[in-house]
Amino acid sequence: MLWLKALHLIFMVTWFAGLFYLPRLYVYHAMSDDEISNERFKVMERKLFYGIMTPGMIITFIFGIWMLVDYAWGIYSSMGWLHAKLAVLALAVVYHYYCYRYLLDFKFDRNQRSHVFYRWFNEVPVLFLVIIIILAVVKPF
């Protein structure tokens, strides 16, 4: 059980590192105005999304579901904190999807958003992380 939890946390950190960094790349990409920088950002964004973020998310969910099935669901299924955590995780997946949509906008040179938008967009996963950690550790309800 502890190995599952450790692996779940390791890949959650990997996923959230990508959720923090990819929108920051979007900030810089939206501010760039030369072709060399644009192409460099496209490569960095693609590698981060497909090579780190998405595998991190998938493996996080594999170990999380494994823990729920093997251990936690019978104990915690009636507790509100778990349902709240799963709801916030669903929002994180929606955020991940929007990261993908913006990745495609940059890839095909159709980004219409400013660096200021991406600066605000970059703050959203911080809220998700804080809420998820508090729910999982404190179990307030």
PDB file of C-alpha atoms in Angstrom:
ATOM      1  CA  MET A   1       0.000   0.000   0.000  1.00  0.00           C
ATOM      2  CA  LEU A   2       2.776   2.466   0.865  1.00  0.00           C
ATOM      3  CA  TRP A   3       4.523   1.755  -2.452  1.00  0.00           C
ATOM      4  CA  LEU A   4       1.310   2.555  -4.309  1.00  0.00           C
ATOM      5  CA  LYS A   5       0.912   5.790  -2.376  1.00  0.00           C
ATOM      6  CA  ALA A   6       4.550   6.757  -2.985  1.00  0.00           C
ATOM      7  CA  LEU A   7       4.267   6.112  -6.726  1.00  0.00           C
ATOM      8  CA  HIS A   8       0.942   7.942  -6.844  1.00  0.00           C
ATOM      9  CA  LEU A   9       2.553  10.981  -5.209  1.00  0.00           C
ATOM     10  CA  ILE A  10       5.678  10.860  -7.396  1.00  0.00           C
ATOM     11  CA  PHE A  11       3.643  10.925 -10.589  1.00  0.00           C
ATOM     12  CA  MET A  12       1.239  13.523  -9.175  1.00  0.00           C
ATOM     13  CA  VAL A  13       4.247  15.795  -8.598  1.00  0.00           C
ATOM     14  CA  THR A  14       5.379  15.102 -12.174  1.00  0.00           C
ATOM     15  CA  TRP A  15       1.938  15.935 -13.546  1.00  0.00           C
ATOM     16  CA  PHE A  16       1.592  19.121 -11.522  1.00  0.00           C
ATOM     17  CA  ALA A  17       5.113  20.242 -12.412  1.00  0.00           C
ATOM     18  CA  GLY A  18       3.931  20.198 -16.007  1.00  0.00           C
ATOM     19  CA  LEU A  19       0.672  21.955 -15.113  1.00  0.00           C
ATOM     20  CA  PHE A  20       2.727  24.712 -13.482  1.00  0.00           C
ATOM     21  CA  TYR A  21       5.371  25.023 -16.198  1.00  0.00           C
ATOM     22  CA  LEU A  22       3.452  24.662 -19.479  1.00  0.00           C
ATOM     23  CA  PRO A  23       1.315  27.784 -18.957  1.00  0.00           C
ATOM     24  CA  ARG A  24       4.508  29.649 -18.003  1.00  0.00           C
ATOM     25  CA  LEU A  25       5.913  28.625 -21.389  1.00  0.00           C
ATOM     26  CA  TYR A  26       2.712  29.994 -22.924  1.00  0.00           C
ATOM     27  CA  VAL A  27       3.388  33.342 -21.235  1.00  0.00           C
ATOM     28  CA  TYR A  28       6.815  33.557 -22.849  1.00  0.00           C
ATOM     29  CA  HIS A  29       5.572  32.160 -26.153  1.00  0.00           C
ATOM     30  CA  ALA A  30       2.801  34.773 -26.315  1.00  0.00           C
ATOM     31  CA  MET A  31       5.448  37.474 -25.784  1.00  0.00           C
ATOM     32  CA  SER A  32       7.842  36.156 -28.434  1.00  0.00           C
ATOM     33  CA  ASP A  33       7.848  37.753 -31.852  1.00  0.00           C
ATOM     34  CA  ASP A  34      10.563  35.975 -33.817  1.00  0.00           C
ATOM     35  CA  GLU A  35      10.295  32.679 -35.687  1.00  0.00           C
ATOM     36  CA  ILE A  36      13.244  30.990 -33.943  1.00  0.00           C
ATOM     37  CA  SER A  37      11.727  31.590 -30.506  1.00  0.00           C
ATOM     38  CA  ASN A  38       8.269  30.513 -31.677  1.00  0.00           C
ATOM     39  CA  GLU A  39       9.604  27.237 -33.032  1.00  0.00           C
ATOM     40  CA  ARG A  40      11.692  26.613 -29.907  1.00  0.00           C
ATOM     41  CA  PHE A  41       8.640  27.155 -27.674  1.00  0.00           C
ATOM     42  CA  LYS A  42       6.570  24.795 -29.817  1.00  0.00           C
ATOM     43  CA  VAL A  43       9.129  22.028 -29.292  1.00  0.00           C
ATOM     44  CA  MET A  44       9.389  22.673 -25.541  1.00  0.00           C
ATOM     45  CA  GLU A  45       5.608  22.764 -25.124  1.00  0.00           C
ATOM     46  CA  ARG A  46       5.086  19.578 -27.129  1.00  0.00           C
ATOM     47  CA  LYS A  47       7.754  17.637 -25.228  1.00  0.00           C
ATOM     48  CA  LEU A  48       6.467  18.822 -21.862  1.00  0.00           C
ATOM     49  CA  PHE A  49       2.838  18.008 -22.656  1.00  0.00           C
ATOM     50  CA  TYR A  50       3.339  14.621 -24.312  1.00  0.00           C
ATOM     51  CA  GLY A  51       6.506  13.482 -22.547  1.00  0.00           C
ATOM     52  CA  ILE A  52       5.911  14.571 -18.942  1.00  0.00           C
ATOM     53  CA  MET A  53       2.456  15.992 -18.196  1.00  0.00           C
ATOM     54  CA  THR A  54       0.185  13.484 -19.887  1.00  0.00           C
ATOM     55  CA  PRO A  55       2.114  10.362 -18.809  1.00  0.00           C
ATOM     56  CA  GLY A  56       2.289  11.841 -15.286  1.00  0.00           C
ATOM     57  CA  MET A  57      -1.480  12.333 -15.240  1.00  0.00           C
ATOM     58  CA  ILE A  58      -2.237   8.860 -16.573  1.00  0.00           C
ATOM     59  CA  ILE A  59       0.103   7.092 -14.157  1.00  0.00           C
ATOM     60  CA  THR A  60      -1.201   9.218 -11.257  1.00  0.00           C
ATOM     61  CA  PHE A  61      -4.709   8.020 -12.050  1.00  0.00           C
ATOM     62  CA  ILE A  62      -3.595   4.397 -12.450  1.00  0.00           C
ATOM     63  CA  PHE A  63      -2.040   4.321  -8.974  1.00  0.00           C
ATOM     64  CA  GLY A  64      -4.865   6.383  -7.468  1.00  0.00           C
ATOM     65  CA  ILE A  65      -7.535   4.064  -8.827  1.00  0.00           C
ATOM     66  CA  TRP A  66      -5.480   1.062  -7.750  1.00  0.00           C
ATOM     67  CA  MET A  67      -5.393   2.409  -4.176  1.00  0.00           C
ATOM     68  CA  LEU A  68      -9.118   3.120  -4.241  1.00  0.00           C
ATOM     69  CA  VAL A  69      -9.964  -0.357  -5.470  1.00  0.00           C
ATOM     70  CA  ASP A  70      -7.570  -2.237  -3.190  1.00  0.00           C
ATOM     71  CA  TYR A  71      -7.905  -0.272  -0.012  1.00  0.00           C
ATOM     72  CA  ALA A  72      -9.481   3.119   0.301  1.00  0.00           C
ATOM     73  CA  TRP A  73     -12.914   2.885  -1.305  1.00  0.00           C
ATOM     74  CA  GLY A  74     -14.383   0.634   1.353  1.00  0.00           C
ATOM     75  CA  ILE A  75     -13.042   2.857   4.114  1.00  0.00           C
ATOM     76  CA  TYR A  76     -13.495   6.332   2.634  1.00  0.00           C
ATOM     77  CA  SER A  77     -16.363   5.991   0.138  1.00  0.00           C
ATOM     78  CA  SER A  78     -18.856   7.609   2.503  1.00  0.00           C
ATOM     79  CA  MET A  79     -16.560  10.504   3.431  1.00  0.00           C
ATOM     80  CA  GLY A  80     -17.110  13.822   1.723  1.00  0.00           C
ATOM     81  CA  TRP A  81     -13.448  14.771   1.454  1.00  0.00           C
ATOM     82  CA  LEU A  82     -12.782  11.944  -1.028  1.00  0.00           C
ATOM     83  CA  HIS A  83     -15.662  12.974  -3.255  1.00  0.00           C
ATOM     84  CA  ALA A  84     -14.503  16.602  -3.091  1.00  0.00           C
ATOM     85  CA  LYS A  85     -10.943  15.539  -3.966  1.00  0.00           C
ATOM     86  CA  LEU A  86     -12.194  13.535  -6.941  1.00  0.00           C
ATOM     87  CA  ALA A  87     -14.238  16.540  -8.101  1.00  0.00           C
ATOM     88  CA  VAL A  88     -11.174  18.807  -7.926  1.00  0.00           C
ATOM     89  CA  LEU A  89      -9.200  16.152  -9.816  1.00  0.00           C
ATOM     90  CA  ALA A  90     -11.869  16.241 -12.514  1.00  0.00           C
ATOM     91  CA  LEU A  91     -11.341  20.011 -12.732  1.00  0.00           C
ATOM     92  CA  ALA A  92      -7.581  19.412 -13.026  1.00  0.00           C
ATOM     93  CA  VAL A  93      -8.244  17.094 -15.975  1.00  0.00           C
ATOM     94  CA  VAL A  94     -10.359  19.828 -17.600  1.00  0.00           C
ATOM     95  CA  TYR A  95      -7.472  22.250 -17.024  1.00  0.00           C
ATOM     96  CA  HIS A  96      -5.095  19.700 -18.598  1.00  0.00           C
ATOM     97  CA  TYR A  97      -7.402  19.588 -21.615  1.00  0.00           C
ATOM     98  CA  TYR A  98      -7.323  23.386 -21.928  1.00  0.00           C
ATOM     99  CA  CYS A  99      -3.537  23.221 -21.817  1.00  0.00           C
ATOM    100  CA  TYR A 100      -3.807  20.873 -24.803  1.00  0.00           C
ATOM    101  CA  ARG A 101      -6.146  23.240 -26.647  1.00  0.00           C
ATOM    102  CA  TYR A 102      -3.754  26.143 -26.138  1.00  0.00           C
ATOM    103  CA  LEU A 103      -0.859  23.914 -27.220  1.00  0.00           C
ATOM    104  CA  LEU A 104      -2.662  23.369 -30.519  1.00  0.00           C
ATOM    105  CA  ASP A 105      -3.335  27.102 -30.885  1.00  0.00           C
ATOM    106  CA  PHE A 106       0.368  27.821 -30.586  1.00  0.00           C
ATOM    107  CA  LYS A 107       1.330  24.848 -32.767  1.00  0.00           C
ATOM    108  CA  PHE A 108      -0.807  26.131 -35.642  1.00  0.00           C
ATOM    109  CA  ASP A 109       0.066  29.821 -35.040  1.00  0.00           C
ATOM    110  CA  ARG A 110      -3.485  30.789 -34.122  1.00  0.00           C
ATOM    111  CA  ASN A 111      -3.019  31.951 -30.534  1.00  0.00           C
ATOM    112  CA  GLN A 112      -5.254  34.959 -29.838  1.00  0.00           C
ATOM    113  CA  ARG A 113      -4.569  35.323 -26.115  1.00  0.00           C
ATOM    114  CA  SER A 114      -2.124  37.661 -24.435  1.00  0.00           C
ATOM    115  CA  HIS A 115       0.680  36.840 -22.050  1.00  0.00           C
ATOM    116  CA  VAL A 116      -1.447  38.427 -19.304  1.00  0.00           C
ATOM    117  CA  PHE A 117      -4.178  35.818 -19.858  1.00  0.00           C
ATOM    118  CA  TYR A 118      -1.627  33.027 -19.559  1.00  0.00           C
ATOM    119  CA  ARG A 119      -0.191  34.571 -16.389  1.00  0.00           C
ATOM    120  CA  TRP A 120      -3.631  34.267 -14.773  1.00  0.00           C
ATOM    121  CA  PHE A 121      -4.239  30.859 -16.329  1.00  0.00           C
ATOM    122  CA  ASN A 122      -0.940  29.744 -14.778  1.00  0.00           C
ATOM    123  CA  GLU A 123      -2.286  30.335 -11.251  1.00  0.00           C
ATOM    124  CA  VAL A 124      -5.211  27.902 -11.480  1.00  0.00           C
ATOM    125  CA  PRO A 125      -3.321  24.639 -10.775  1.00  0.00           C
ATOM    126  CA  VAL A 126      -1.929  26.155  -7.573  1.00  0.00           C
ATOM    127  CA  LEU A 127      -5.485  26.308  -6.233  1.00  0.00           C
ATOM    128  CA  PHE A 128      -6.137  22.732  -7.313  1.00  0.00           C
ATOM    129  CA  LEU A 129      -2.977  21.499  -5.608  1.00  0.00           C
ATOM    130  CA  VAL A 130      -3.681  23.312  -2.337  1.00  0.00           C
ATOM    131  CA  ILE A 131      -7.238  22.007  -2.195  1.00  0.00           C
ATOM    132  CA  ILE A 132      -6.266  18.439  -3.111  1.00  0.00           C
ATOM    133  CA  ILE A 133      -3.482  18.278  -0.523  1.00  0.00           C
ATOM    134  CA  ILE A 134      -5.670  19.715   2.241  1.00  0.00           C
ATOM    135  CA  LEU A 135      -8.484  17.294   1.426  1.00  0.00           C
ATOM    136  CA  ALA A 136      -6.178  14.254   1.267  1.00  0.00           C
ATOM    137  CA  VAL A 137      -4.135  15.042   4.376  1.00  0.00           C
ATOM    138  CA  VAL A 138      -6.518  16.876   6.714  1.00  0.00           C
ATOM    139  CA  LYS A 139      -9.704  15.041   5.609  1.00  0.00           C
ATOM    140  CA  PRO A 140     -11.836  17.926   6.921  1.00  0.00           C
ATOM    141  CA  PHE A 141     -15.210  16.244   6.316  1.00  0.00           C
TER     142      PHE A 141
END
